[in-house]
C-alpha positions in Angstrom: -11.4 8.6 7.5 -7.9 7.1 7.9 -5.2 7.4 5.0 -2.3 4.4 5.3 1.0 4.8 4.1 3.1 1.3 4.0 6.9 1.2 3.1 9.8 -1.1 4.0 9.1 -4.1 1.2 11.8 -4.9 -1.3 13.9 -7.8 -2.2 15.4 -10.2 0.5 16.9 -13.4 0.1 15.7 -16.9 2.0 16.8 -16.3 5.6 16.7 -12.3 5.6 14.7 -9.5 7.2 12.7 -6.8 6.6 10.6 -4.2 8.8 7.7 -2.7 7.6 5.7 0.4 8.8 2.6 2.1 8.5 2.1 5.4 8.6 -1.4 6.5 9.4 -3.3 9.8 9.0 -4.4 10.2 12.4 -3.9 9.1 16.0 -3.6 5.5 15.9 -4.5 5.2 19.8 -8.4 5.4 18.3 -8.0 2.9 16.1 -9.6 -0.4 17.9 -7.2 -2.8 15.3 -4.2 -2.5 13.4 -3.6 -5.2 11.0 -1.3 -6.6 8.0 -2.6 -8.7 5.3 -0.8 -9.8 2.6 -1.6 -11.1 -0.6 0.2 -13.9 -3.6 -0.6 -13.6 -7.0 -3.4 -16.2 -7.3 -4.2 -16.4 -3.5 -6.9 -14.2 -1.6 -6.0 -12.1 1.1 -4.8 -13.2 4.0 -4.3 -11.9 8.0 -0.7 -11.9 8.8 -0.7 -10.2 12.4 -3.0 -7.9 14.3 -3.1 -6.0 17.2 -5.5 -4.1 19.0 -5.4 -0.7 21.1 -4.9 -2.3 24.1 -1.6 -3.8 22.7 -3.1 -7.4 22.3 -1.2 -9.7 19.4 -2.1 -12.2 17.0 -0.4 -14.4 14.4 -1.2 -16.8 11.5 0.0 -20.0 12.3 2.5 -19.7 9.2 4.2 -16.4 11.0 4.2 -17.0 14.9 7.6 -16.8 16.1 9.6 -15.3 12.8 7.2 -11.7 12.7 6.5 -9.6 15.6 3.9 -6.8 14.9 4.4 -3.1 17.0 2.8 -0.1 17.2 4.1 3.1 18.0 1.3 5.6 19.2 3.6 8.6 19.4 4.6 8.6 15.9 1.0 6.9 14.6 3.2 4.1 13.0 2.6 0.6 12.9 5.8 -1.9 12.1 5.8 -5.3 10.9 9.3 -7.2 11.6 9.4 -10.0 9.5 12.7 -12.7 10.3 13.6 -15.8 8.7 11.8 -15.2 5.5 11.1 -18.0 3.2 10.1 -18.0 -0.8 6.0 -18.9 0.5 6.5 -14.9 2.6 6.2 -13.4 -1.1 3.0 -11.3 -1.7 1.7 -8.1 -1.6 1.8 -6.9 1.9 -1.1 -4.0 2.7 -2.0 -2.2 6.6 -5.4 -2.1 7.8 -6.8 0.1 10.0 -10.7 -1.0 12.0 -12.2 1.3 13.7 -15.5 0.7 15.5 -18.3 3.1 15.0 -20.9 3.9 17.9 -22.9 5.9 15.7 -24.0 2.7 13.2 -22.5 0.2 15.6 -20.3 -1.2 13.0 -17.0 -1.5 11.9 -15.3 0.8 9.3 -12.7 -0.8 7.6 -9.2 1.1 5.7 -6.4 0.1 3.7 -3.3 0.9 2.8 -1.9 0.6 -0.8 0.4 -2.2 -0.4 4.1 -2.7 -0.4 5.7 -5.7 -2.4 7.7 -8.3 -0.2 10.0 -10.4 -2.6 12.3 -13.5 -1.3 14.0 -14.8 -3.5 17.4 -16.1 -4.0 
């Protein structure tokens, strides 16, 4: 079991930043993926950024070169710095955690309870 504690959202204006973490419940260095999704009313759920154990990144198209994801194994925290936000950044932003299990040979899947990221002028 993994809990997932996200904070950092709020209201930011076209143009601004925001950093978002994730706190989780126990060594991140065993968890094989750390991810953000986010989430518009409407819209399903989306990858934003991901990276793996080995320190491996990956975007959305949408987000390449204006977020940079980050983990911090020390302090079992995983950030989410988001630049040059635009209006279409506004959703419901939520951690996930995937950890692959030898004893099924599957993947177990957590989430945090999401953080709201607002930009609006």
């Amino acid at each position: 079991q993994v809990q997932l504690v996200e904070s950092g959202g709020g209201l930011v204006q076209p143009g601004g930043s925001l950093r978002l973490s994730c706190a989780a419940s126990k060594s991140i260095f065993s968890i094989n993926i750390m991810g953000w999704y986010r989430q518009a009313p409407g819209k399903q759920r989306e990858s934003v950024a991901s990276i793996t154990s080995g320190g491996s990144t990956n975007y959305r198209d949408s987000v390449k070169g204006r977020f940079t994801i980050s983990r911090d194994n020390a302090k079992n925290t995983v950030y989410l710095q988001m630049n040059s936000l635009k209006p279409a950044d506004t959703a419901v932003y939520y951690c996930n955690a995937d950890l692959y299990d030898l004893a099924t040979d599957g993947w177990d899947s957590y989430w945090g309870q999401g953080t709201q990221v607002t930009v609006s002028s």
